[in-house]
Coordinates of C-alpha atoms in Angstrom, one line a residue:
Chain A
M425 CA 60.5 4.2 127.2
A426 CA 63.9 2.7 128.2
S427 CA 64.1 1.5 131.8
T428 CA 66.3 4.4 132.8
E429 CA 63.8 7.0 131.5
V430 CA 61.1 5.1 133.4
T431 CA 63.2 5.6 136.5
D432 CA 63.9 9.3 136.0
D433 CA 60.2 9.8 135.5
F434 CA 59.5 7.8 138.6
Y435 CA 61.8 9.9 140.7
K436 CA 59.9 13.0 139.7
R437 CA 56.8 11.4 141.2
I438 CA 58.1 10.6 144.7
E439 CA 58.9 13.1 147.4
T440 CA 62.3 13.9 148.7
S441 CA 63.0 14.3 152.4
D442 CA 64.2 17.5 154.0
E443 CA 67.1 15.5 155.4
L444 CA 68.3 14.3 152.1
S445 CA 71.0 16.9 151.5
A446 CA 72.6 16.5 154.9
K447 CA 72.7 12.8 154.5
K448 CA 74.2 13.1 151.0
R449 CA 76.8 15.4 152.4
A450 CA 77.8 12.8 155.1
I451 CA 78.1 10.1 152.4
L452 CA 80.2 12.4 150.2
D453 CA 82.5 13.3 153.1
F454 CA 82.9 9.6 154.1
C455 CA 83.8 8.6 150.5
Q456 CA 86.2 11.5 150.0
K457 CA 87.9 10.7 153.3
Y458 CA 88.4 7.1 152.2
S459 CA 89.0 7.7 148.5
D460 CA 91.6 5.0 148.2
R461 CA 89.8 2.4 150.4
K462 CA 87.3 -0.2 149.5
I463 CA 83.8 0.7 150.6
A464 CA 80.8 -1.5 151.0
L465 CA 77.3 0.1 150.8
V466 CA 75.0 -2.2 152.9
T467 CA 71.3 -1.6 152.7
S468 CA 69.1 -3.1 155.4
G469 CA 65.6 -3.3 156.8
G470 CA 62.2 -2.7 155.2
T471 CA 60.7 0.4 153.6
T472 CA 57.3 1.9 154.3
V473 CA 54.7 3.0 151.8
P474 CA 52.5 5.7 153.3
L475 CA 48.8 5.4 152.6
E476 CA 48.1 9.0 153.6
K477 CA 50.2 12.2 153.3
N478 CA 49.8 12.9 157.1
T479 CA 50.8 9.3 157.6
V480 CA 48.9 7.2 160.1
R481 CA 48.8 4.0 158.0
F482 CA 51.4 2.5 155.8
I483 CA 52.4 -0.7 154.1
D484 CA 55.6 -2.2 155.5
N485 CA 57.9 -5.1 154.5
F486 CA 58.8 -7.7 157.1
S487 CA 62.5 -7.2 158.0
A488 CA 64.2 -6.7 161.3
G489 CA 67.4 -5.8 159.4
T490 CA 69.2 -8.9 160.8
R491 CA 70.9 -9.9 157.5
G492 CA 72.2 -6.4 156.8
A493 CA 73.3 -5.6 160.4
I494 CA 75.3 -8.9 160.7
S495 CA 76.8 -8.6 157.2
A496 CA 78.0 -5.1 157.9
E497 CA 80.0 -6.4 160.8
Y498 CA 81.7 -9.0 158.6
F499 CA 82.4 -6.5 155.9
L500 CA 84.1 -4.3 158.6
S501 CA 86.1 -7.3 159.8
H502 CA 87.3 -7.9 156.2
G503 CA 88.7 -4.3 156.1
Y504 CA 85.9 -2.5 154.3
K505 CA 84.7 0.9 155.3
V506 CA 80.9 0.5 155.5
I507 CA 78.0 2.8 154.7
F508 CA 75.1 1.3 156.5
L509 CA 71.9 2.5 154.8
H510 CA 69.2 1.2 157.1
R511 CA 65.6 1.5 158.2
H512 CA 65.3 3.8 161.2
K513 CA 65.3 1.6 164.4
S514 CA 66.0 -1.6 162.6
L515 CA 68.9 -3.7 163.9
A516 CA 72.4 -2.1 163.7
P517 CA 75.9 -3.6 163.7
F518 CA 77.1 -4.3 167.3
T519 CA 74.0 -3.0 169.1
R520 CA 72.1 -5.9 167.5
H521 CA 73.8 -8.2 170.0
L522 CA 71.8 -6.4 172.8
T523 CA 68.3 -6.9 171.5
G524 CA 67.7 -10.1 173.4
F525 CA 68.7 -8.3 176.6
G526 CA 66.4 -6.3 178.8
F527 CA 68.9 -3.5 179.3
L528 CA 67.6 -2.4 182.7
D529 CA 67.7 -6.1 183.8
C530 CA 71.5 -6.1 183.0
L531 CA 72.4 -3.2 185.3
K532 CA 73.1 -3.0 189.0
V533 CA 73.9 -0.2 191.4
E534 CA 77.2 -0.7 193.1
A535 CA 78.0 0.2 196.7
D536 CA 79.8 3.3 195.6
G537 CA 76.8 4.4 193.5
R538 CA 78.1 3.6 190.1
I539 CA 75.9 1.6 187.7
S540 CA 77.6 -1.4 186.2
V541 CA 76.7 -4.4 184.0
I542 CA 75.9 -7.5 186.0
D543 CA 78.5 -10.3 186.2
N544 CA 76.7 -12.9 184.0
V545 CA 76.2 -10.5 181.1
A546 CA 79.5 -8.6 181.1
P547 CA 81.6 -11.5 179.5
T548 CA 79.1 -11.5 176.5
L549 CA 79.0 -7.8 176.3
R550 CA 82.8 -7.1 176.5
P551 CA 84.0 -8.3 173.1
V552 CA 81.0 -6.5 171.4
L553 CA 81.8 -3.2 173.2
D554 CA 85.6 -3.5 172.4
E555 CA 84.8 -4.1 168.7
Y556 CA 82.3 -1.3 168.6
N557 CA 84.8 1.2 170.2
K558 CA 87.5 0.1 167.7
V559 CA 85.2 0.7 164.8
K560 CA 84.0 4.0 166.2
E561 CA 87.6 5.3 166.9
R562 CA 88.7 4.4 163.4
D563 CA 85.5 5.9 161.9
D564 CA 84.9 2.7 159.8
L565 CA 81.2 2.9 159.8
L566 CA 78.7 5.5 158.5
R567 CA 75.1 5.0 159.6
V568 CA 72.4 6.6 157.4
S569 CA 68.8 6.0 158.1
F570 CA 65.6 5.9 156.0
I571 CA 61.9 5.2 156.8
S572 CA 59.8 5.4 153.6
L573 CA 60.3 3.8 150.2
S574 CA 61.0 7.3 148.7
D575 CA 63.5 8.2 151.4
Y576 CA 65.3 4.9 150.6
L577 CA 65.2 5.4 146.8
W578 CA 66.6 8.9 146.9
L579 CA 69.3 8.0 149.3
L580 CA 70.2 4.9 147.4
R581 CA 70.6 6.8 144.1
E582 CA 72.8 9.5 145.8
A583 CA 74.9 7.0 147.6
V584 CA 75.5 4.8 144.6
Q585 CA 76.3 7.8 142.3
I586 CA 78.9 9.0 144.9
L587 CA 80.3 5.5 145.2
N588 CA 80.8 5.4 141.5
G589 CA 83.9 7.4 142.1
H590 CA 85.4 4.3 143.8
R591 CA 84.9 2.3 140.7
S592 CA 85.7 -1.4 141.4
K593 CA 86.7 -0.6 145.0
A594 CA 82.9 -0.2 145.7
L595 CA 80.7 -3.1 146.7
I596 CA 77.0 -2.7 146.8
Y597 CA 75.1 -5.1 149.0
L598 CA 71.3 -4.7 148.6
A599 CA 69.9 -6.5 151.6
A600 CA 67.1 -4.1 152.3
A601 CA 63.5 -5.4 151.9
V602 CA 62.2 -2.8 149.5
S603 CA 58.6 -2.5 148.5
D604 CA 57.7 -3.5 145.0
F605 CA 54.5 -1.4 145.2
Y606 CA 53.7 2.2 146.1
V607 CA 50.9 4.8 146.0
P608 CA 51.9 7.7 143.8
D609 CA 51.8 11.1 145.6
E610 CA 48.9 12.3 143.5
F611 CA 46.6 9.5 144.7
L612 CA 47.5 9.9 148.4
A613 CA 44.8 11.1 150.7
L614 CA 45.8 14.2 152.7
H615 CA 44.3 13.0 155.9
K616 CA 43.8 9.7 157.8
L617 CA 41.4 7.4 155.9
Q618 CA 38.0 7.4 157.6
S619 CA 36.5 4.1 158.5
S620 CA 33.1 5.7 158.2
E621 CA 33.6 5.9 154.5
G622 CA 34.1 2.1 154.3
A623 CA 37.2 0.1 153.7
P624 CA 39.4 1.7 151.1
D625 CA 40.2 0.0 147.8
L626 CA 44.0 0.6 147.6
K627 CA 45.3 1.3 144.2
L628 CA 49.0 0.3 144.2
E629 CA 51.5 0.8 141.4
L630 CA 54.6 -1.1 140.6
V631 CA 57.9 0.5 141.6
P632 CA 60.3 0.4 138.6
K633 CA 63.2 -1.9 138.9
I634 CA 66.0 0.3 140.3
L635 CA 68.6 -2.3 139.7
A636 CA 68.5 -1.5 136.0
P637 CA 69.9 2.1 136.2
L638 CA 72.0 1.2 139.2
V639 CA 74.0 -1.4 137.3
K640 CA 74.0 0.3 133.9
Q641 CA 74.4 3.9 134.8
W642 CA 74.9 4.8 138.4
A643 CA 77.9 2.6 139.3
P644 CA 78.7 0.2 136.4
E645 CA 82.1 -0.9 137.9
A646 CA 80.9 -1.6 141.4
F647 CA 80.4 -5.2 142.5
T648 CA 76.7 -5.3 143.1
I649 CA 74.9 -8.0 145.1
S650 CA 71.1 -8.2 145.0
F651 CA 68.8 -10.3 147.2
K652 CA 65.7 -12.3 146.4
L653 CA 63.4 -13.3 149.3
E654 CA 60.6 -15.7 148.6
T655 CA 58.3 -17.8 150.6
D656 CA 57.7 -20.4 147.9
P657 CA 60.9 -22.6 147.4
T658 CA 59.8 -23.8 144.0
I659 CA 60.2 -20.5 142.3
L660 CA 63.3 -19.1 144.1
K661 CA 66.2 -20.3 141.9
E662 CA 64.5 -19.4 138.6
K663 CA 63.7 -15.9 139.9
C664 CA 67.4 -15.4 141.0
R665 CA 68.7 -16.6 137.6
R666 CA 66.2 -14.4 135.7
A667 CA 67.2 -11.3 137.8
L668 CA 70.9 -12.0 137.0
N669 CA 70.2 -12.4 133.3
T670 CA 68.2 -9.2 133.3
Y671 CA 70.5 -6.9 135.2
R672 CA 73.9 -8.6 134.6
H673 CA 75.3 -7.5 137.9
G674 CA 77.7 -9.3 140.3
L675 CA 75.5 -12.0 141.7
V676 CA 72.1 -12.7 143.4
V677 CA 71.7 -14.1 146.9
G678 CA 68.4 -16.1 147.1
N679 CA 66.7 -17.0 150.4
I680 CA 63.4 -18.4 151.7
L681 CA 61.7 -16.6 154.5
Q682 CA 61.4 -19.7 156.7
T683 CA 65.0 -21.0 156.3
R684 CA 66.9 -17.7 155.8
R685 CA 69.1 -18.2 158.9
N686 CA 70.2 -21.7 157.6
V687 CA 70.7 -21.5 153.9
V688 CA 71.2 -19.0 151.1
Y689 CA 71.6 -19.7 147.4
I690 CA 74.3 -17.9 145.4
V691 CA 73.6 -17.4 141.7
T692 CA 76.4 -16.1 139.5
A693 CA 76.9 -15.9 135.8
D694 CA 78.6 -19.3 135.8
E695 CA 77.1 -21.4 138.5
D696 CA 74.8 -21.6 141.5
Y697 CA 75.3 -23.2 144.9
A698 CA 74.0 -23.2 148.4
I699 CA 75.8 -21.9 151.5
E700 CA 74.5 -23.5 154.6
T701 CA 74.9 -23.5 158.4
T702 CA 74.2 -26.8 160.2
D703 CA 72.2 -26.9 163.4
V704 CA 75.4 -27.6 165.3
E705 CA 77.0 -24.5 163.9
I706 CA 74.0 -22.4 164.7
N707 CA 74.1 -23.7 168.3
D708 CA 77.8 -22.7 168.4
G709 CA 76.8 -19.2 167.3
V710 CA 78.1 -19.4 163.7
E711 CA 76.2 -16.9 161.6
I712 CA 75.5 -17.7 157.9
E713 CA 76.5 -14.1 157.0
R714 CA 80.1 -14.9 158.1
K715 CA 80.2 -17.6 155.4
L716 CA 78.3 -15.5 152.9
V717 CA 80.5 -12.4 153.2
A718 CA 83.7 -14.6 153.0
D719 CA 82.3 -16.3 149.9
L720 CA 81.5 -12.9 148.3
G721 CA 85.2 -11.9 148.7
H722 CA 86.1 -15.0 146.8
R723 CA 83.6 -14.3 144.1
K724 CA 84.7 -10.7 143.8
R725 CA 88.3 -11.9 143.3
L726 CA 87.2 -14.4 140.6
S727 CA 85.1 -11.8 138.8
S728 CA 87.5 -10.8 136.0
S729 CA 86.6 -7.2 136.1
F730 CA 87.6 -6.9 139.7
Q731 CA 90.9 -8.8 139.9
R732 CA 92.8 -5.6 140.9
I733 CA 91.0 -5.6 144.2
D734 CA 91.9 -7.6 147.2
F735 CA 89.0 -8.5 149.4
Chain B
M1192 CA 22.6 -8.6 163.1
A1193 CA 23.3 -7.0 166.5
S1194 CA 26.8 -5.6 166.9
T1195 CA 27.8 -8.4 169.3
E1196 CA 26.8 -11.1 166.8
V1197 CA 28.9 -9.3 164.2
T1198 CA 31.8 -9.4 166.5
D1199 CA 31.4 -13.1 167.4
D1200 CA 31.2 -13.8 163.7
F1201 CA 34.3 -11.7 163.1
Y1202 CA 36.3 -13.6 165.7
K1203 CA 35.6 -16.8 163.8
R1204 CA 37.2 -15.3 160.8
I1205 CA 40.6 -14.3 162.3
E1206 CA 43.3 -16.6 163.3
T1207 CA 44.4 -17.2 166.9
S1208 CA 48.0 -17.4 167.8
D1209 CA 49.7 -20.4 169.3
E1210 CA 50.8 -18.3 172.2
L1211 CA 47.3 -17.1 173.2
S1212 CA 46.7 -19.7 175.9
A1213 CA 50.0 -19.0 177.7
K1214 CA 49.4 -15.3 177.6
K1215 CA 45.8 -15.7 178.8
R1216 CA 47.2 -17.9 181.7
A1217 CA 49.6 -15.1 182.7
I1218 CA 46.8 -12.5 182.7
L1219 CA 44.6 -14.8 184.8
D1220 CA 47.3 -15.4 187.3
F1221 CA 48.1 -11.7 187.6
C1222 CA 44.4 -10.8 188.1
Q1223 CA 43.9 -13.6 190.7
K1224 CA 47.0 -12.6 192.6
Y1225 CA 45.7 -9.0 192.8
S1226 CA 42.0 -9.8 193.1
D1227 CA 41.5 -7.0 195.6
R1228 CA 43.6 -4.4 193.9
K1229 CA 42.8 -1.9 191.2
I1230 CA 44.2 -2.9 187.8
A1231 CA 44.7 -0.9 184.7
L1232 CA 44.8 -2.6 181.3
V1233 CA 46.9 -0.3 179.1
T1234 CA 47.0 -1.2 175.3
S1235 CA 49.9 0.4 173.3
G1236 CA 51.4 0.5 169.9
G1237 CA 50.2 -0.3 166.4
T1238 CA 48.8 -3.5 165.0
T1239 CA 49.8 -5.2 161.7
V1240 CA 47.5 -6.5 159.0
P1241 CA 49.2 -9.2 157.0
L1242 CA 48.8 -9.2 153.2
E1243 CA 50.1 -12.7 152.8
K1244 CA 49.8 -15.9 155.0
N1245 CA 53.5 -16.3 154.9
T1246 CA 53.8 -12.7 155.8
V1247 CA 56.4 -10.5 153.9
R1248 CA 54.1 -7.5 153.5
F1249 CA 51.7 -6.0 155.9
I1250 CA 49.8 -2.8 156.7
D1251 CA 50.8 -1.1 159.9
N1252 CA 49.7 1.8 162.0
F1253 CA 52.0 4.6 162.9
S1254 CA 52.7 4.3 166.6
A1255 CA 55.9 4.1 168.6
G1256 CA 53.8 3.3 171.7
T1257 CA 54.9 6.5 173.4
R1258 CA 51.5 7.4 174.9
G1259 CA 50.9 3.9 176.3
A1260 CA 54.4 3.4 177.7
I1261 CA 54.4 6.7 179.5
S1262 CA 50.8 6.4 180.8
A1263 CA 51.6 2.9 182.2
E1264 CA 54.3 4.5 184.4
Y1265 CA 51.9 7.0 185.7
F1266 CA 49.2 4.4 186.4
L1267 CA 51.9 2.5 188.4
S1268 CA 52.8 5.7 190.3
H1269 CA 49.1 6.1 191.2
G1270 CA 49.1 2.6 192.8
Y1271 CA 47.6 0.6 190.0
K1272 CA 48.8 -2.9 189.0
V1273 CA 49.2 -2.6 185.3
I1274 CA 48.7 -5.1 182.4
F1275 CA 50.7 -3.6 179.5
L1276 CA 49.3 -5.1 176.3
H1277 CA 51.7 -3.8 173.7
R1278 CA 53.1 -4.2 170.2
H1279 CA 56.2 -6.3 170.3
K1280 CA 59.3 -4.0 170.3
S1281 CA 57.2 -0.8 170.8
L1282 CA 58.2 1.5 173.7
A1283 CA 57.9 0.0 177.1
P1284 CA 57.6 1.6 180.6
F1285 CA 61.0 2.6 182.0
T1286 CA 63.1 1.2 179.1
R1287 CA 61.5 3.9 177.0
H1288 CA 63.8 6.4 178.7
L1289 CA 66.8 4.7 177.0
T1290 CA 65.7 4.9 173.4
G1291 CA 67.5 8.2 172.7
F1292 CA 70.7 6.6 174.1
G1293 CA 73.1 4.6 172.0
F1294 CA 73.5 1.9 174.7
L1295 CA 77.1 1.0 173.7
D1296 CA 78.0 4.7 173.7
C1297 CA 77.0 4.9 177.4
L1298 CA 79.3 2.2 178.6
K1299 CA 83.0 2.1 179.5
V1300 CA 85.4 -0.5 180.6
E1301 CA 86.9 0.2 184.1
A1302 CA 90.5 -0.5 185.1
D1303 CA 89.3 -3.6 187.0
G1304 CA 87.6 -4.9 183.8
R1305 CA 84.1 -4.2 184.9
I1306 CA 81.7 -2.4 182.5
S1307 CA 80.0 0.6 183.9
V1308 CA 77.7 3.4 182.7
I1309 CA 79.6 6.6 181.9
D1310 CA 79.5 9.5 184.3
N1311 CA 77.3 11.9 182.3
V1312 CA 74.6 9.3 181.7
A1313 CA 74.5 7.7 185.2
P1314 CA 72.5 10.5 186.9
T1315 CA 69.8 10.3 184.3
L1316 CA 69.7 6.5 184.4
R1317 CA 69.7 6.0 188.1
P1318 CA 66.1 7.1 189.0
V1319 CA 64.8 5.1 186.1
L1320 CA 66.7 2.0 187.2
D1321 CA 65.6 2.4 190.8
E1322 CA 61.9 2.8 189.8
Y1323 CA 62.1 -0.2 187.4
N1324 CA 63.6 -2.4 190.1
K1325 CA 60.9 -1.4 192.6
V1326 CA 58.2 -2.2 190.1
K1327 CA 59.9 -5.5 189.2
E1328 CA 60.4 -6.5 192.9
R1329 CA 56.7 -5.8 193.7
D1330 CA 55.5 -7.5 190.5
D1331 CA 53.4 -4.5 189.7
L1332 CA 53.6 -4.8 185.9
L1333 CA 52.6 -7.6 183.5
R1334 CA 53.9 -7.2 180.0
V1335 CA 52.0 -9.0 177.2
S1336 CA 52.9 -8.5 173.6
F1337 CA 51.1 -8.7 170.2
I1338 CA 52.1 -8.1 166.6
S1339 CA 49.1 -8.5 164.3
L1340 CA 45.6 -7.2 164.5
S1341 CA 44.2 -10.7 165.2
D1342 CA 46.8 -11.3 168.0
Y1343 CA 45.6 -8.0 169.6
L1344 CA 41.9 -8.7 169.2
W1345 CA 42.1 -12.1 170.8
L1346 CA 44.3 -10.9 173.6
L1347 CA 42.1 -7.9 174.3
R1348 CA 38.9 -10.0 174.5
E1349 CA 40.6 -12.5 176.9
A1350 CA 42.1 -9.8 179.1
V1351 CA 38.9 -7.7 179.3
Q1352 CA 36.8 -10.7 180.1
I1353 CA 39.2 -11.7 182.9
L1354 CA 39.3 -8.2 184.2
N1355 CA 35.5 -8.2 184.4
G1356 CA 36.0 -10.0 187.7
H1357 CA 37.5 -6.8 189.1
R1358 CA 34.3 -4.9 188.3
S1359 CA 34.8 -1.2 189.0
K1360 CA 38.3 -1.8 190.2
A1361 CA 39.3 -2.3 186.6
L1362 CA 40.3 0.6 184.3
I1363 CA 40.7 -0.1 180.6
Y1364 CA 42.9 2.4 178.7
L1365 CA 42.8 1.7 174.9
A1366 CA 45.8 3.7 173.7
A1367 CA 46.9 1.2 171.0
A1368 CA 46.6 2.3 167.4
V1369 CA 44.4 -0.5 166.0
S1370 CA 43.7 -1.0 162.3
D1371 CA 40.2 -0.2 161.1
F1372 CA 40.8 -2.5 158.1
Y1373 CA 41.9 -6.0 157.5
V1374 CA 42.1 -8.7 154.8
P1375 CA 40.0 -11.7 155.8
D1376 CA 41.9 -15.0 156.0
E1377 CA 40.1 -16.5 153.1
F1378 CA 41.3 -13.7 150.8
L1379 CA 44.9 -13.9 151.9
A1380 CA 47.5 -15.1 149.4
L1381 CA 49.5 -18.0 150.7
H1382 CA 52.8 -16.7 149.3
K1383 CA 54.5 -13.4 148.8
L1384 CA 52.7 -11.3 146.2
Q1385 CA 54.6 -11.4 142.9
S1386 CA 55.4 -8.1 141.3
S1387 CA 55.5 -9.9 137.9
E1388 CA 51.8 -10.2 138.3
G1389 CA 51.4 -6.5 138.5
A1390 CA 50.4 -4.3 141.4
P1391 CA 47.8 -6.0 143.6
D1392 CA 44.4 -4.5 144.1
L1393 CA 44.0 -4.8 147.9
K1394 CA 40.5 -5.6 149.0
L1395 CA 40.2 -4.5 152.6
E1396 CA 37.3 -5.0 154.9
L1397 CA 36.2 -3.0 158.0
V1398 CA 37.0 -4.4 161.4
P1399 CA 33.9 -4.3 163.5
K1400 CA 33.9 -1.8 166.4
I1401 CA 35.2 -3.9 169.3
L1402 CA 34.3 -1.2 171.8
A1403 CA 30.6 -2.1 171.5
P1404 CA 30.8 -5.6 173.0
L1405 CA 33.7 -4.6 175.2
V1406 CA 31.5 -2.0 177.0
K1407 CA 28.2 -3.8 176.9
Q1408 CA 29.2 -7.4 177.5
W1409 CA 32.8 -8.1 178.3
A1410 CA 33.4 -5.6 181.2
P1411 CA 30.4 -3.4 181.7
E1412 CA 31.5 -2.1 185.1
A1413 CA 35.1 -1.2 184.2
F1414 CA 36.0 2.4 183.6
T1415 CA 36.9 2.4 179.9
I1416 CA 38.9 5.1 178.1
S1417 CA 39.1 5.1 174.3
F1418 CA 41.3 7.2 172.0
K1419 CA 40.7 9.0 168.7
L1420 CA 43.7 10.0 166.7
E1421 CA 43.0 12.2 163.7
T1422 CA 45.2 14.4 161.4
D1423 CA 42.4 16.8 160.5
P1424 CA 41.6 19.1 163.5
T1425 CA 38.2 20.1 162.1
I1426 CA 36.6 16.7 162.7
L1427 CA 38.2 15.6 165.9
K1428 CA 35.8 16.8 168.6
E1429 CA 32.7 15.7 166.7
K1430 CA 34.2 12.2 166.2
C1431 CA 35.0 11.9 169.9
R1432 CA 31.5 13.0 170.9
R1433 CA 29.9 10.6 168.4
A1434 CA 32.0 7.7 169.8
L1435 CA 30.9 8.4 173.4
N1436 CA 27.3 8.7 172.3
T1437 CA 27.5 5.4 170.5
Y1438 CA 29.4 3.3 173.1
R1439 CA 28.5 5.1 176.3
H1440 CA 31.8 4.2 178.1
G1441 CA 33.9 6.3 180.5
L1442 CA 35.4 8.9 178.2
V1443 CA 37.2 9.6 175.0
V1444 CA 40.6 11.1 174.7
G1445 CA 41.0 12.9 171.3
N1446 CA 44.4 13.9 169.8
I1447 CA 45.8 15.2 166.6
L1448 CA 48.9 13.5 165.2
Q1449 CA 50.9 16.6 164.8
T1450 CA 50.2 18.1 168.3
R1451 CA 49.7 14.9 170.4
R1452 CA 52.6 15.7 172.8
N1453 CA 51.1 19.1 173.6
V1454 CA 47.4 18.8 173.8
V1455 CA 44.7 16.1 174.3
Y1456 CA 40.9 16.7 174.4
I1457 CA 38.8 15.0 177.0
V1458 CA 35.2 14.2 176.1
T1459 CA 32.9 13.0 178.8
A1460 CA 29.1 12.6 179.0
D1461 CA 28.8 16.1 180.6
E1462 CA 31.6 18.2 179.2
D1463 CA 34.7 18.5 177.0
Y1464 CA 38.0 20.3 177.7
A1465 CA 41.6 20.3 176.7
I1466 CA 44.6 19.3 178.7
E1467 CA 47.7 21.0 177.6
T1468 CA 51.4 21.2 178.3
T1469 CA 53.2 24.5 177.5
D1470 CA 56.5 24.7 175.7
V1471 CA 58.1 25.7 179.0
E1472 CA 56.7 22.6 180.7
I1473 CA 57.8 20.4 177.8
N1474 CA 61.3 21.8 178.1
D1475 CA 61.2 21.0 181.8
G1476 CA 60.4 17.4 181.0
V1477 CA 56.7 17.5 182.0
E1478 CA 54.8 14.8 180.1
I1479 CA 51.2 15.4 179.1
E1480 CA 50.4 11.8 180.2
R1481 CA 51.1 12.9 183.8
K1482 CA 48.3 15.4 183.6
L1483 CA 46.1 13.1 181.6
V1484 CA 46.4 10.1 184.0
A1485 CA 45.9 12.4 187.0
D1486 CA 42.8 13.9 185.4
L1487 CA 41.4 10.4 184.6
G1488 CA 41.6 9.6 188.4
H1489 CA 39.5 12.7 189.0
R1490 CA 37.0 11.7 186.3
K1491 CA 36.8 8.2 187.6
R1492 CA 36.0 9.5 191.1
L1493 CA 33.3 11.8 189.7
S1494 CA 31.7 9.0 187.7
S1495 CA 28.8 8.0 189.9
S1496 CA 29.2 4.3 189.2
F1497 CA 32.7 4.3 190.5
Q1498 CA 32.5 6.3 193.7
R1499 CA 33.5 3.3 195.8
I1500 CA 37.0 3.3 194.3
D1501 CA 39.8 5.6 195.4
F1502 CA 42.1 6.5 192.6

């Protein structure tokens, strides 16, 4: 079977969510409203793989959604409209700045009964709030959430196929940490696995590589960026290069779990190089995503198929 | 082997965290400070079971930590000092009231530049903030977090053994959703599992029943409440009864995933009964944990071994 047939067959085996059509509608409306604008689809956070139909246990992928949430802000600052396809409750653009805060610890009751933000937090919060309100007022950002692997895969296909109408004005930034494995519906236990029956022997199956139909069929003119996360530095570059040779999309961003805040590797058809932030920069609050998103703009302009588009 | 030996052997096979000693110190200080007060240890949220040493993938248990976070508030309102042993980033007492809010959507910039909470949110927030500040000022609540199953198990044992000094003034409320299965350290892959090597066949092992040594050895005089969560209503009561017969602790609270906000089953040595909230009550904001925690106080007084203690 060709890879696209494998994928069609796979989609028949995973459940759709009741909320799919409403979310698809929201994406369609957003893309139609901004039919002449450049749009970035940013995926973010991990997917779950349920181990029971009435799900108590699931396999998850480590991801707070940091890369995707930060990158979405920088795409917005570069003039993109952004569809933020993210794991429910993972980090989100703007609100992510508040996760270190104990919200209740930042509030005080004033003499007149109003509740206000305490003085030593307000200066940090103010620019975030202003930027958030600007984005909200201009309707620059559409937030769409998923939880499970199948939620994600259905939403991704719908979103990418809709974005195909934007041709080379679409950028697809696949930062989500998507499971490579799943338990097909027909093997799922209905109820919670019982410990009295001993430890289960979990039969996982490989998820087909969605990048193949995404690049070839769903949105062939979009500039697509995929990610590779590894923990073993010795295999990273080779795996990035192999992915690019296989799918022939825009470029691959490689990163190592332990150093992902400090360095990413860019692998394009012609070259590969690292983008880094120094410890001094990190102390000064420089985020590697700022450099990464700026570099992607440069790459997109260089890419001959996309010369019509300004980043 | 006796169950306690099984447990000791098991503890040798799971990793301790670097933060264990600092957290143990905090629990010890809290218990010493309140040596003459009743203390509730409330566990909350799910545990992770890593599938790799450099963890990218893990098995998780469905739990937002709602039951534990709400119950902790009611224990505080009943005059308990509370140790809240919770999954990192799960719901917490007081801040849990804010999860429906988009925080940034609730703030506005005033004419004088101050940031304040908008008028239609302030009345809801005010009593939560007041209560939070009272608890904080009186130092009623100690928050200790875990992520993995082994973090949880080590912390639980330390906390319970320390609480043993409180004898019957200790209440142990095991609301956390703890994995029944794990992958022993010696079988853990060092690096991220590679999809190129096919789908892994996961060999899980059963976690020994920690309730056995907890009740018999670690804190035999504490009033211990365990939970059973099932998705199949036909097996719930029997499983609760069997647990109580096996461990002979205070009581078991049974609940069904789909109806857990509306009904819980209490199984004691002498009887079993349901505690329910009607739809009208739920609409009025009545939380089932209010009834549950009040009922536990009643049970604790009835329990002959604990008659010395006022709830």
